[in-house]
GROMACS .gro file of C-alpha atoms in nm:
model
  425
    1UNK     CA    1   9.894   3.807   5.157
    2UNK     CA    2   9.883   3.722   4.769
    3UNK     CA    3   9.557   3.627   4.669
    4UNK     CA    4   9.467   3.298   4.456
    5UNK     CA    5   9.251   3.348   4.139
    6UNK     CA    6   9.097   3.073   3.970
    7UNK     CA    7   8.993   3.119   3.649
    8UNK     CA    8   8.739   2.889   3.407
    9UNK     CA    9   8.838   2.769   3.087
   10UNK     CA   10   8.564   2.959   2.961
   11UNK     CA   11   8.704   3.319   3.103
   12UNK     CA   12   9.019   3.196   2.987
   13UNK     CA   13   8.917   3.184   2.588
   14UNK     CA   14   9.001   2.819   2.571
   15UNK     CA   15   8.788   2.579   2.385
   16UNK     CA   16   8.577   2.342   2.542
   17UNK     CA   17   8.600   1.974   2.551
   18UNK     CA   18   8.498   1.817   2.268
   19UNK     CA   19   8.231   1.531   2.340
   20UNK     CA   20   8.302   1.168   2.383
   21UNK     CA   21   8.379   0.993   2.100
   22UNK     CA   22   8.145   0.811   1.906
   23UNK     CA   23   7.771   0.912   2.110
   24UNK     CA   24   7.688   1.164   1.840
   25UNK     CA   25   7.692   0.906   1.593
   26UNK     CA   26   7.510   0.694   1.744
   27UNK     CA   27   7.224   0.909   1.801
   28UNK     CA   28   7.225   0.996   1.429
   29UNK     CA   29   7.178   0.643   1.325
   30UNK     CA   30   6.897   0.623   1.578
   31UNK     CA   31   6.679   0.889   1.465
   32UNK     CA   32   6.736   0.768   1.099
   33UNK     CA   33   6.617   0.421   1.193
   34UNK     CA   34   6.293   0.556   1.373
   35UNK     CA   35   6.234   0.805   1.027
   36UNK     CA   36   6.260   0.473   0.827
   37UNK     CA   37   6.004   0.237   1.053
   38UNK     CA   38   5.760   0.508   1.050
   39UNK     CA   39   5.729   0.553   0.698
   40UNK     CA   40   5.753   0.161   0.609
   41UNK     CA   41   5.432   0.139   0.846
   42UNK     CA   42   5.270   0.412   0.715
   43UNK     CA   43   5.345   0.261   0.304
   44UNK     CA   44   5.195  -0.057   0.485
   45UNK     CA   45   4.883   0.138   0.616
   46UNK     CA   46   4.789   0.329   0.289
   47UNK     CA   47   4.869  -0.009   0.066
   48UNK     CA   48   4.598  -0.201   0.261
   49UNK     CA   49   4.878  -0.439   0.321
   50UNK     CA   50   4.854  -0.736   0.525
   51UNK     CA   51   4.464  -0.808   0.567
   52UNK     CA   52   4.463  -1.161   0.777
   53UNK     CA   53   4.811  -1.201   0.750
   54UNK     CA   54   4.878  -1.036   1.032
   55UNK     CA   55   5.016  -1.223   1.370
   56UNK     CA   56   4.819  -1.171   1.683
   57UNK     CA   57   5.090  -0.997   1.853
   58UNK     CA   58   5.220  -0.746   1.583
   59UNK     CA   59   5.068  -0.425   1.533
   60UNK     CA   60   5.148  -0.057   1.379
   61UNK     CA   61   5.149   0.264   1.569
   62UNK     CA   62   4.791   0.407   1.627
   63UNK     CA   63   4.704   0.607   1.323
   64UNK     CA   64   4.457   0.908   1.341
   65UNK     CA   65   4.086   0.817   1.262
   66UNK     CA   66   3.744   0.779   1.455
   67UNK     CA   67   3.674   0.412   1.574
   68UNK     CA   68   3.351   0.225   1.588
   69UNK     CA   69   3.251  -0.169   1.714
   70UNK     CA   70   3.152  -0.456   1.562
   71UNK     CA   71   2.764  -0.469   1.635
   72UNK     CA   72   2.531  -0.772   1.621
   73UNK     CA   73   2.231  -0.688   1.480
   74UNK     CA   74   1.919  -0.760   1.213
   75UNK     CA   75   1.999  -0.553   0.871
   76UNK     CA   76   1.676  -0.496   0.630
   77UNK     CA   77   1.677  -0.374   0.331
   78UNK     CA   78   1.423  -0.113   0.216
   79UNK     CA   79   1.346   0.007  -0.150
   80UNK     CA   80   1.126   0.299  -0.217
   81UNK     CA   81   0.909   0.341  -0.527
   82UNK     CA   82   0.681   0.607  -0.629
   83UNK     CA   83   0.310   0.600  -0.645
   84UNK     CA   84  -0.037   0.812  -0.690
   85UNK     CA   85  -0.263   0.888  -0.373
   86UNK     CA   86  -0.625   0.927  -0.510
   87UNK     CA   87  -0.934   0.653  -0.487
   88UNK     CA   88  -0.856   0.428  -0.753
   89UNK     CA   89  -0.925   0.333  -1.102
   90UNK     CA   90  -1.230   0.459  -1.185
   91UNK     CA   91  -1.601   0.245  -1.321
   92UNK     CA   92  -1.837   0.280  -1.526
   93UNK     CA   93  -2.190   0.231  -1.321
   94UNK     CA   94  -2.376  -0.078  -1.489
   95UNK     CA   95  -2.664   0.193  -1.561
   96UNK     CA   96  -2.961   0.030  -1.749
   97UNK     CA   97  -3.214   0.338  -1.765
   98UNK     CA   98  -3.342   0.433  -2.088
   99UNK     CA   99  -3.453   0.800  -2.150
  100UNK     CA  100  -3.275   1.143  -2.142
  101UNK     CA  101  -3.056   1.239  -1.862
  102UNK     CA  102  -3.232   1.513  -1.628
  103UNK     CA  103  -2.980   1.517  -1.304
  104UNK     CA  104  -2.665   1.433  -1.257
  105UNK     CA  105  -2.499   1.391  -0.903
  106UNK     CA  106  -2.122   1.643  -0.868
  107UNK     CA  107  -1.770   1.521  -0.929
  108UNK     CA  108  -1.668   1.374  -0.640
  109UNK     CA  109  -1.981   1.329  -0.397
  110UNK     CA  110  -2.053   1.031  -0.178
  111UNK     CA  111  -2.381   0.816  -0.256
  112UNK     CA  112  -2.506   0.558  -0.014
  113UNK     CA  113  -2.770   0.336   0.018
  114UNK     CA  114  -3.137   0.397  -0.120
  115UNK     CA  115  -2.987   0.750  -0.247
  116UNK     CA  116  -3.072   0.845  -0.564
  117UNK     CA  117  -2.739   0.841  -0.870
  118UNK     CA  118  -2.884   1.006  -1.123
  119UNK     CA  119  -3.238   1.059  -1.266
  120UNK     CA  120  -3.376   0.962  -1.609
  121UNK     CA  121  -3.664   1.091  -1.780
  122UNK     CA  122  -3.752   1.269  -1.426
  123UNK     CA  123  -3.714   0.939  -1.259
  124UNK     CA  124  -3.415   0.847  -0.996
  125UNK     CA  125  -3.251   0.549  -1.007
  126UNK     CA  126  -3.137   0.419  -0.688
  127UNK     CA  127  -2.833   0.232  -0.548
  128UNK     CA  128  -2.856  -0.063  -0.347
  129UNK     CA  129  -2.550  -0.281  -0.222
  130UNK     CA  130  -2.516  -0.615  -0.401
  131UNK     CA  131  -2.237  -0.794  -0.612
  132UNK     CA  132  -2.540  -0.959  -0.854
  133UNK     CA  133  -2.642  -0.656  -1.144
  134UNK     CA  134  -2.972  -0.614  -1.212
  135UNK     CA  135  -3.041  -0.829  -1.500
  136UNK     CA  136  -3.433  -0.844  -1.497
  137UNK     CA  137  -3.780  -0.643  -1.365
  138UNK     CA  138  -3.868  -0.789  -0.998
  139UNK     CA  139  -4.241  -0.829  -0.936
  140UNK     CA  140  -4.547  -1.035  -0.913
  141UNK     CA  141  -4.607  -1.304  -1.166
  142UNK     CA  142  -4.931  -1.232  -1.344
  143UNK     CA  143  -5.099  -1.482  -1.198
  144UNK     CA  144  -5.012  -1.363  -0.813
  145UNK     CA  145  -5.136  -1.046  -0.919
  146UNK     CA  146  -5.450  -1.148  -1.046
  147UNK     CA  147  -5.475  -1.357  -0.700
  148UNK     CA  148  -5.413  -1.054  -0.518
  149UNK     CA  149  -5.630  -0.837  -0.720
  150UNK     CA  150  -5.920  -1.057  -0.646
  151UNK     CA  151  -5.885  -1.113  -0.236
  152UNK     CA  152  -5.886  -0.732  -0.221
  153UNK     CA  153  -5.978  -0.551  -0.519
  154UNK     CA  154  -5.707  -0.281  -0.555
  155UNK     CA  155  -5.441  -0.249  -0.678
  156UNK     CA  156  -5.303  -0.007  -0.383
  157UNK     CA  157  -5.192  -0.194  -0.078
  158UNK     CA  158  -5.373  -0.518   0.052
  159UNK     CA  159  -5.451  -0.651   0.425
  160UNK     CA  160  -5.152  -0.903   0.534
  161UNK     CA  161  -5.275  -1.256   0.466
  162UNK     CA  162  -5.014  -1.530   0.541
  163UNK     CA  163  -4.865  -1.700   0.241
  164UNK     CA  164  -5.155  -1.616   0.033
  165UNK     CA  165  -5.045  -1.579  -0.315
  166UNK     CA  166  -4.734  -1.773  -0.307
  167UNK     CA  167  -4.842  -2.120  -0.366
  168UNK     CA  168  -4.635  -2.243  -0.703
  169UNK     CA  169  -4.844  -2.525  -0.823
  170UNK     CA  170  -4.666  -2.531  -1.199
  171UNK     CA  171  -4.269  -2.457  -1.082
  172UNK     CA  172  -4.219  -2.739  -0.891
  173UNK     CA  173  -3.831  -2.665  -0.717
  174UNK     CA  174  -3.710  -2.343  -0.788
  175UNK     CA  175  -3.436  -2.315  -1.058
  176UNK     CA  176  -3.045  -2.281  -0.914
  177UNK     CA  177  -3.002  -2.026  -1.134
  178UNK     CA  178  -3.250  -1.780  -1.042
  179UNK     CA  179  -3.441  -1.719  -1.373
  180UNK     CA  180  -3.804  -1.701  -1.308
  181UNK     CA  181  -3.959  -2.071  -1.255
  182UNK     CA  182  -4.250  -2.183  -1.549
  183UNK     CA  183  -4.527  -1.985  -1.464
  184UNK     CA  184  -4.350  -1.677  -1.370
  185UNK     CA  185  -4.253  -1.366  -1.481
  186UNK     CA  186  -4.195  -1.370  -1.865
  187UNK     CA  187  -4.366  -1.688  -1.897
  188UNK     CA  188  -4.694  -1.611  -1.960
  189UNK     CA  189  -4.796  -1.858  -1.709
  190UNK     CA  190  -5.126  -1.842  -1.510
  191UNK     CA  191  -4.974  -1.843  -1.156
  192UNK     CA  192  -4.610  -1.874  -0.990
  193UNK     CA  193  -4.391  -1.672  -0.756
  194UNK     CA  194  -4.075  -1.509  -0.906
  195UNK     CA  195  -3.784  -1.699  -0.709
  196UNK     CA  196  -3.391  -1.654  -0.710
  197UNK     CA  197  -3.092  -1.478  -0.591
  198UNK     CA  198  -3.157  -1.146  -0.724
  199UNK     CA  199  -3.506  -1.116  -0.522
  200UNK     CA  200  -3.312  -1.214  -0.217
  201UNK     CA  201  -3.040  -0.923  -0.251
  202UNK     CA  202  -3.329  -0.687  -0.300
  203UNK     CA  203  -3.539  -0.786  -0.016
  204UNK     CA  204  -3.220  -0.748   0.226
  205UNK     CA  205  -3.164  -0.420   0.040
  206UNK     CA  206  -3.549  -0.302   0.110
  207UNK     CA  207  -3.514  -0.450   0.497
  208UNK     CA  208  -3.182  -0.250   0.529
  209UNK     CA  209  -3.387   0.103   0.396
  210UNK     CA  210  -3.641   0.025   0.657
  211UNK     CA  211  -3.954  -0.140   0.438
  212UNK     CA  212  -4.033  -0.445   0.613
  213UNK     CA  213  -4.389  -0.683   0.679
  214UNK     CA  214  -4.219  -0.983   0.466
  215UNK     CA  215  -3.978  -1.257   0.451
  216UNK     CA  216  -3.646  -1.163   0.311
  217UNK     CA  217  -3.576  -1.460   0.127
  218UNK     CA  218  -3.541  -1.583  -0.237
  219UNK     CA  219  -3.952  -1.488  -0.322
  220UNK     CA  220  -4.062  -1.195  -0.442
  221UNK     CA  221  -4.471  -1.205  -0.287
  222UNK     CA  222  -4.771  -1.009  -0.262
  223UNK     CA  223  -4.583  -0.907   0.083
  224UNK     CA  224  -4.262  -0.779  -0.076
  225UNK     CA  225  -4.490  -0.562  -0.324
  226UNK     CA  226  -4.645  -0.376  -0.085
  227UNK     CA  227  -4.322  -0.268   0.051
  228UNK     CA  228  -4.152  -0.137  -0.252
  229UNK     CA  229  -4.515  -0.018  -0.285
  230UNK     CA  230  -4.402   0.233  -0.003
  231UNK     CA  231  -4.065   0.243  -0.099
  232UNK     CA  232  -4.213   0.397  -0.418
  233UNK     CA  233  -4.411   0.661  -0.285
  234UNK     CA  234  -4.097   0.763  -0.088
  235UNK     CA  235  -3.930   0.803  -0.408
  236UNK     CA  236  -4.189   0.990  -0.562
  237UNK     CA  237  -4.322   0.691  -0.837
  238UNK     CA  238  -4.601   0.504  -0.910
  239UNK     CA  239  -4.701   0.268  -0.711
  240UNK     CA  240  -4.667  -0.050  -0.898
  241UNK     CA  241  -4.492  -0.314  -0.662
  242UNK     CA  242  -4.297  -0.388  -0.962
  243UNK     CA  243  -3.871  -0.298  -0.953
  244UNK     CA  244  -3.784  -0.202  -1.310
  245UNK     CA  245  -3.469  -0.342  -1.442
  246UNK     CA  246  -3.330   0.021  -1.496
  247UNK     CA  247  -3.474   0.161  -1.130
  248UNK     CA  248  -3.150   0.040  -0.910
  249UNK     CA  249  -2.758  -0.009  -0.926
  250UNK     CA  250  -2.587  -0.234  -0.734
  251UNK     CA  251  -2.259  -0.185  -0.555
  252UNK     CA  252  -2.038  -0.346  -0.332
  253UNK     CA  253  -2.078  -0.080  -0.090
  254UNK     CA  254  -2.153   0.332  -0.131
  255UNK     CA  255  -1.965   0.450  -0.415
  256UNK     CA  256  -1.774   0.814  -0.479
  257UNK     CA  257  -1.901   0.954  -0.794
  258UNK     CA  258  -1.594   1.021  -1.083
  259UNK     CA  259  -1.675   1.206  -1.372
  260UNK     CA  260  -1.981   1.188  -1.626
  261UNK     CA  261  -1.943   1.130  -1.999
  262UNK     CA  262  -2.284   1.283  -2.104
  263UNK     CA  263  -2.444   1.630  -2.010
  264UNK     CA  264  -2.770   1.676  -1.889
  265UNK     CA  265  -3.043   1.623  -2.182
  266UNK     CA  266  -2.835   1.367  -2.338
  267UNK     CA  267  -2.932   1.020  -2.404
  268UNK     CA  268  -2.855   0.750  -2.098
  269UNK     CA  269  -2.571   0.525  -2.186
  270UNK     CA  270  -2.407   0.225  -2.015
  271UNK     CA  271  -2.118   0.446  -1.935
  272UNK     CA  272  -2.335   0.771  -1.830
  273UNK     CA  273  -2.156   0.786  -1.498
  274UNK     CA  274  -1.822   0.651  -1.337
  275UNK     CA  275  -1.735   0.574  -0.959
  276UNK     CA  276  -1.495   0.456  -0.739
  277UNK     CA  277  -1.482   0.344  -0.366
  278UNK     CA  278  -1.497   0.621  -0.107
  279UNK     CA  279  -1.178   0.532   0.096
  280UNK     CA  280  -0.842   0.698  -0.045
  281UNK     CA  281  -0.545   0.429  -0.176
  282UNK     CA  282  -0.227   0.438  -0.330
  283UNK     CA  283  -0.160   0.312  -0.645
  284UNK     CA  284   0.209   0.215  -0.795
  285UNK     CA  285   0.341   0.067  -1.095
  286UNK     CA  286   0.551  -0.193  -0.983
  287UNK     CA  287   0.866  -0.296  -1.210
  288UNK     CA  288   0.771  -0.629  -1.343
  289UNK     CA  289   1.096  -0.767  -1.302
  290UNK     CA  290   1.126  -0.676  -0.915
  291UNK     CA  291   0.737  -0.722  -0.815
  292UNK     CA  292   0.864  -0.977  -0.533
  293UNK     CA  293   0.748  -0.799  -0.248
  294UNK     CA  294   0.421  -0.737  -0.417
  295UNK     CA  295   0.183  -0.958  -0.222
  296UNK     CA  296  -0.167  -0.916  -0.128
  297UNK     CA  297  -0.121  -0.847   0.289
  298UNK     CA  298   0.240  -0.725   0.294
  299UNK     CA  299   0.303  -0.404   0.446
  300UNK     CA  300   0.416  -0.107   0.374
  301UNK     CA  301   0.514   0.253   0.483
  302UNK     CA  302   0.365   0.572   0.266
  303UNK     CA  303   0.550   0.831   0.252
  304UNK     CA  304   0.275   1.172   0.215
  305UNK     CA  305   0.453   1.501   0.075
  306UNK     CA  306   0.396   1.657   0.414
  307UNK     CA  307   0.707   1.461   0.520
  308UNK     CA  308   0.491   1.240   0.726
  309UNK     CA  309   0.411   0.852   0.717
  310UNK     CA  310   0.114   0.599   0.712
  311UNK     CA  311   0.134   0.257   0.714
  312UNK     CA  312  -0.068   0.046   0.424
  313UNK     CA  313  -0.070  -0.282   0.336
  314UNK     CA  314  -0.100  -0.451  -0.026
  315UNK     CA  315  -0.449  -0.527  -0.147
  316UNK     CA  316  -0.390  -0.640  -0.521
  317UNK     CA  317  -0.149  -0.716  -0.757
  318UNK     CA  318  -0.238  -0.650  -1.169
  319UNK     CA  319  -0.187  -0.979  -1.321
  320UNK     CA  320  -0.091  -0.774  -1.698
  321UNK     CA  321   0.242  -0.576  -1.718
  322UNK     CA  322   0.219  -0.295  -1.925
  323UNK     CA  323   0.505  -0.067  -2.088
  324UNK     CA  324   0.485   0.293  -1.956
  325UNK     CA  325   0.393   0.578  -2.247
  326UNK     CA  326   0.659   0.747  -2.402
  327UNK     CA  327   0.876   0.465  -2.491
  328UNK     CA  328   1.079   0.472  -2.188
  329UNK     CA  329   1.331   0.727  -2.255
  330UNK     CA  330   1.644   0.767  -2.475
  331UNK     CA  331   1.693   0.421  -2.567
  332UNK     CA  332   1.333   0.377  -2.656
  333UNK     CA  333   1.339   0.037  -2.400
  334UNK     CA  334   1.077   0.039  -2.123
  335UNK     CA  335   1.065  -0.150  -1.796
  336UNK     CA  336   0.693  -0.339  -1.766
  337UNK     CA  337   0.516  -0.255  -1.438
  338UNK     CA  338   0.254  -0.426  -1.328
  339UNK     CA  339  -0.049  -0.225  -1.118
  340UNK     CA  340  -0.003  -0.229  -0.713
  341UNK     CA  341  -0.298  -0.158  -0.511
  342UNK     CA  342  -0.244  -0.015  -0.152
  343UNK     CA  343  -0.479   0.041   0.114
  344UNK     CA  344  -0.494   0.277   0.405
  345UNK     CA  345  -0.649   0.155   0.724
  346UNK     CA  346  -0.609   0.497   0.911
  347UNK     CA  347  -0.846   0.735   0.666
  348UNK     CA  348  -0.759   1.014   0.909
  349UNK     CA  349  -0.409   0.972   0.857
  350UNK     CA  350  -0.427   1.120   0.551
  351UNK     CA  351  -0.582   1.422   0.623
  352UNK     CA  352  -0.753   1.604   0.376
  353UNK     CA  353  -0.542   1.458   0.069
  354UNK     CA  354  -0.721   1.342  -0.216
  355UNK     CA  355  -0.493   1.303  -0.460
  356UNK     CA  356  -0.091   1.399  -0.451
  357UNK     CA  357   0.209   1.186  -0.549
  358UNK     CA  358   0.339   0.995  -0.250
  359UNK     CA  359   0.625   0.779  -0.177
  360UNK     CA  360   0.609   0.421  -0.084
  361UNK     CA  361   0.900   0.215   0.115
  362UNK     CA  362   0.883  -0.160   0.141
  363UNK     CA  363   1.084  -0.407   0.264
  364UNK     CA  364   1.338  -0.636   0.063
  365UNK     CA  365   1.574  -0.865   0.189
  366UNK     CA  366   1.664  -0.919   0.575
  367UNK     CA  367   1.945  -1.053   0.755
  368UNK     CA  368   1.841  -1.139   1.117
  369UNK     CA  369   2.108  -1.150   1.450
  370UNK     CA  370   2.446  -1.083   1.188
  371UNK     CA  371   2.776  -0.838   1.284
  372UNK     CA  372   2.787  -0.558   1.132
  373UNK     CA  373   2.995  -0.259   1.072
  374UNK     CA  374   2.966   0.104   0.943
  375UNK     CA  375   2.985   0.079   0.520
  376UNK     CA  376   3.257   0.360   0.574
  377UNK     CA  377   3.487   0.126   0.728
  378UNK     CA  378   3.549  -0.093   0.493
  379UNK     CA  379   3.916  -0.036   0.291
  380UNK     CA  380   4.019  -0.247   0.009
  381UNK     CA  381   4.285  -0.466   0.057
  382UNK     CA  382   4.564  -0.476  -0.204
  383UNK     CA  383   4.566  -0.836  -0.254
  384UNK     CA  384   4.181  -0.811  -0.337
  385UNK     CA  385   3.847  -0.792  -0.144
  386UNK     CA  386   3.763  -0.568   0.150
  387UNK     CA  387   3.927  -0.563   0.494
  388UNK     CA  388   3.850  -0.365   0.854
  389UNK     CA  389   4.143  -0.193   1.046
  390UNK     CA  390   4.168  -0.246   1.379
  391UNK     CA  391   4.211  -0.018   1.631
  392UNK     CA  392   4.580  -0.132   1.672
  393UNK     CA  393   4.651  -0.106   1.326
  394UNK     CA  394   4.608  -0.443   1.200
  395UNK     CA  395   4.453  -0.502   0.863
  396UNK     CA  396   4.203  -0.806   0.888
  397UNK     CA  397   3.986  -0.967   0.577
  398UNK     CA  398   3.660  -0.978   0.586
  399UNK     CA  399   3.349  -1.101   0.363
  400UNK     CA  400   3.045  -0.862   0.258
  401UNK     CA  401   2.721  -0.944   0.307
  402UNK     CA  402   2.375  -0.737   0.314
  403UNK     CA  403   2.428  -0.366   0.267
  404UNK     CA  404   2.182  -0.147   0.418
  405UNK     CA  405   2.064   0.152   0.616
  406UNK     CA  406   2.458   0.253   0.601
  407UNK     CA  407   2.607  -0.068   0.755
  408UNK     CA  408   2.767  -0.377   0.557
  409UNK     CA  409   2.697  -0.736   0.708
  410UNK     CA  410   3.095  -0.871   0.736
  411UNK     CA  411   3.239  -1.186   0.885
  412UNK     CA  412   3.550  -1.365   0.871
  413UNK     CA  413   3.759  -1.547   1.107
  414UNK     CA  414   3.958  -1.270   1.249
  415UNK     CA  415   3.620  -1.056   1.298
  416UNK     CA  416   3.413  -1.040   1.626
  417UNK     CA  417   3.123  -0.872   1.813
  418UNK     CA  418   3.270  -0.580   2.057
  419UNK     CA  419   3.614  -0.505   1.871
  420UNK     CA  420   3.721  -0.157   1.791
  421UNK     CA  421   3.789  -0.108   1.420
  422UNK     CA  422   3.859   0.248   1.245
  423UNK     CA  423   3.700   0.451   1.034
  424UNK     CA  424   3.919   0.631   0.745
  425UNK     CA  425   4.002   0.928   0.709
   0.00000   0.00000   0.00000
């Protein structure tokens, strides 16, 4: 039986059949057309081209790139300047001893109330808290004391007796001003009662320290001499009754002692010793020309060179600009500042800093409930101004607002809360 063999064209050697005519071209024009879209979106892309132009229904292929949303939310701007930690400007003491200096108190130590500042000729002289200086001797008239004298006579402390002593039959109404009345001290008179303001901030003073037995008001009586009669003794003086006008300083409260301009055995001068407050502050030289935010009660955020932060809060403003020394660098021009005070509430805050340059952040301008988007995602559009890219592709303008903290305030027609836009490469 004769076999039948079928052979391939392939195990033959023949050719094989050439394709259809005409689908290879077509698939070359194809890919050529899809080469040429690509790259006329991608030309369109780096361009910028197209910001709020675009229809709502056209959009490029998805190029490669993080994407972020449009957020609503309240952009401040903060500004940081520098600024000096320490306890402020420092002032002379109104000292009106006379004599030689024989103590002096350390750099830096806290003096309160009835404690002694320094000592002249061997004698201390005293603060006391008052905003009126000491601008005359506080005593008995001569005529009160020669009433005194003669109910009990000493001159060391008397029995309590009422009023006696005070009647003021020359003075008539004490004087508004608070000199001494006719008849009084430094008159010469025969009688009076030494009246005014100053005898009423040392009686509170001497009720404060604990010497009481009299009326803390605006006369200084046989009753108020026998307490600084005691007072006296405490101190280690004569008893006399009589405040001399160099015996006591007056603060506004206890004072931290600065630095002394004479040395011990020197003569006493107005400006013997210097002080400040006891509670630490910050200090900055505001530029004159952007002092806005410098107003007394606005706060503020310290920044201490421990990396951590305290809040303060404005207490004065200088009222004089000043140039800073050294011209101002290398075009000799200077920006005025003007003096910033800053308080710290929270002393313990601080720690044990005294003094150390510090950092201090305040707030500018704000921009409450406004969308706002990463700065990075802004791209300039080639027709001018900035534009976002959407996450489709689509270029939309926009308008800048507040920049801060890293975001941009933007709005425009085209631009909402919640949509996706991307963040270039």
């Amino acid at each position: 039986m004769a076999e039948t063999v079928v052979q391939t064209d392939h195990e033959r050697g023949a050719a094989p059949a050439p394709p259809p005519r005409g689908r290879r071209g077509r698939r070359t024009v194809l890919v050529a057309s899809a080469l040429v879209v690509v790259a006329a979106v991608a030309v369109v892309g780096a361009l910028g081209l197209g910001g709020g132009g675009a229809e709502e229904g056209s959009s490029a292929p998805p190029r490669s790139g993080s994407t972020v949303p449009v957020t609503r939310t309240t952009l401040t701007e903060r500004t940081t300047v520098d600024g000096q930690l320490g306890y402020g400007t420092e002032i002379p003491l109104p000292v009106k001893a006379t004599g030689t200096v024989t103590w002096l108190p350390a750099e830096g130590t806290t003096v309160q109330r009835g404690r002694t500042l320094l000592r002249v000729d061997d004698r201390p002289v005293v603060l006391l808290y008052g905003t009126l200086p000491m601008y005359r001797e506080l005593g008995l008239t001569a005529g009160t004391q020669q009433d005194t004298l003669q109910e009990t006579g000493t001159e060391g402390d008397t029995q309590d007796s009422g009023d006696q002593g005070r009647t003021d039959e020359t003075s008539g109404a004490p004087d508004p001003s608070g000199a001494p009345t006719p008849g009084g001290a430094g008159a010469g008179g025969t009688g009076g009662t030494l009246r005014g303001m100053d005898v009423l901030q040392f009686e509170s003073n001497l009720a404060a320290l604990g010497y009481t037995g009299f009326t803390v008001d605006e006369e200084f009586t046989d009753l108020t001499a026998r307490a600084v009669k005691r007072w006296q003794k405490s101190l280690g003086l004569p008893q006399t009754g009589t405040v001399g006008i160099g015996d006591v300083v007056y603060s506004a409260g206890k004072v931290r002692i600065g630095h002394a301009s004479v040395r011990l055995g020197s003569p006493a001068t107005d400006d013997v010793l210097t002080y400040t407050g006891t509670s630490r502050k910050v200090v900055v030289g505001a530029s004159a020309a952007e002092d806005s935010w410098a107003v007394c009660g606005a706060a503020v955020t310290i920044g201490l060179p421990d990396g951590k932060s305290v809040k303060g809060e404005v207490a004065s403003v200088g009222k004089s600009a000043t140039a800073p020394e050294g011209g101002g660098g290398e075009g000799g021009s200077a920006t005025p500042t003007i003096p910033v005070t800053i308080t710290i509430e929270d002393q313990k805050s601080v720690g044990r800093l005294e003094s150390a340059p510090v950092t201090v952040e305040y707030v500018g301008r704000e921009r409450v409930d406004v969308l706002t988007v990463p700065v990075a995602a802004l791209v300039a559009l080639a027709e001018g101004g900035h534009g976002l890219e959407t996450a489709d592709g689509r270029f939309v303008a926009v308008k800048t607002g507040l920049f801060a903290d890293g975001r941009v305030e933007v709005s425009g027609s085209a631009v909402r809360e919640g949509i996706n836009v991307r963040i270039p490469e």
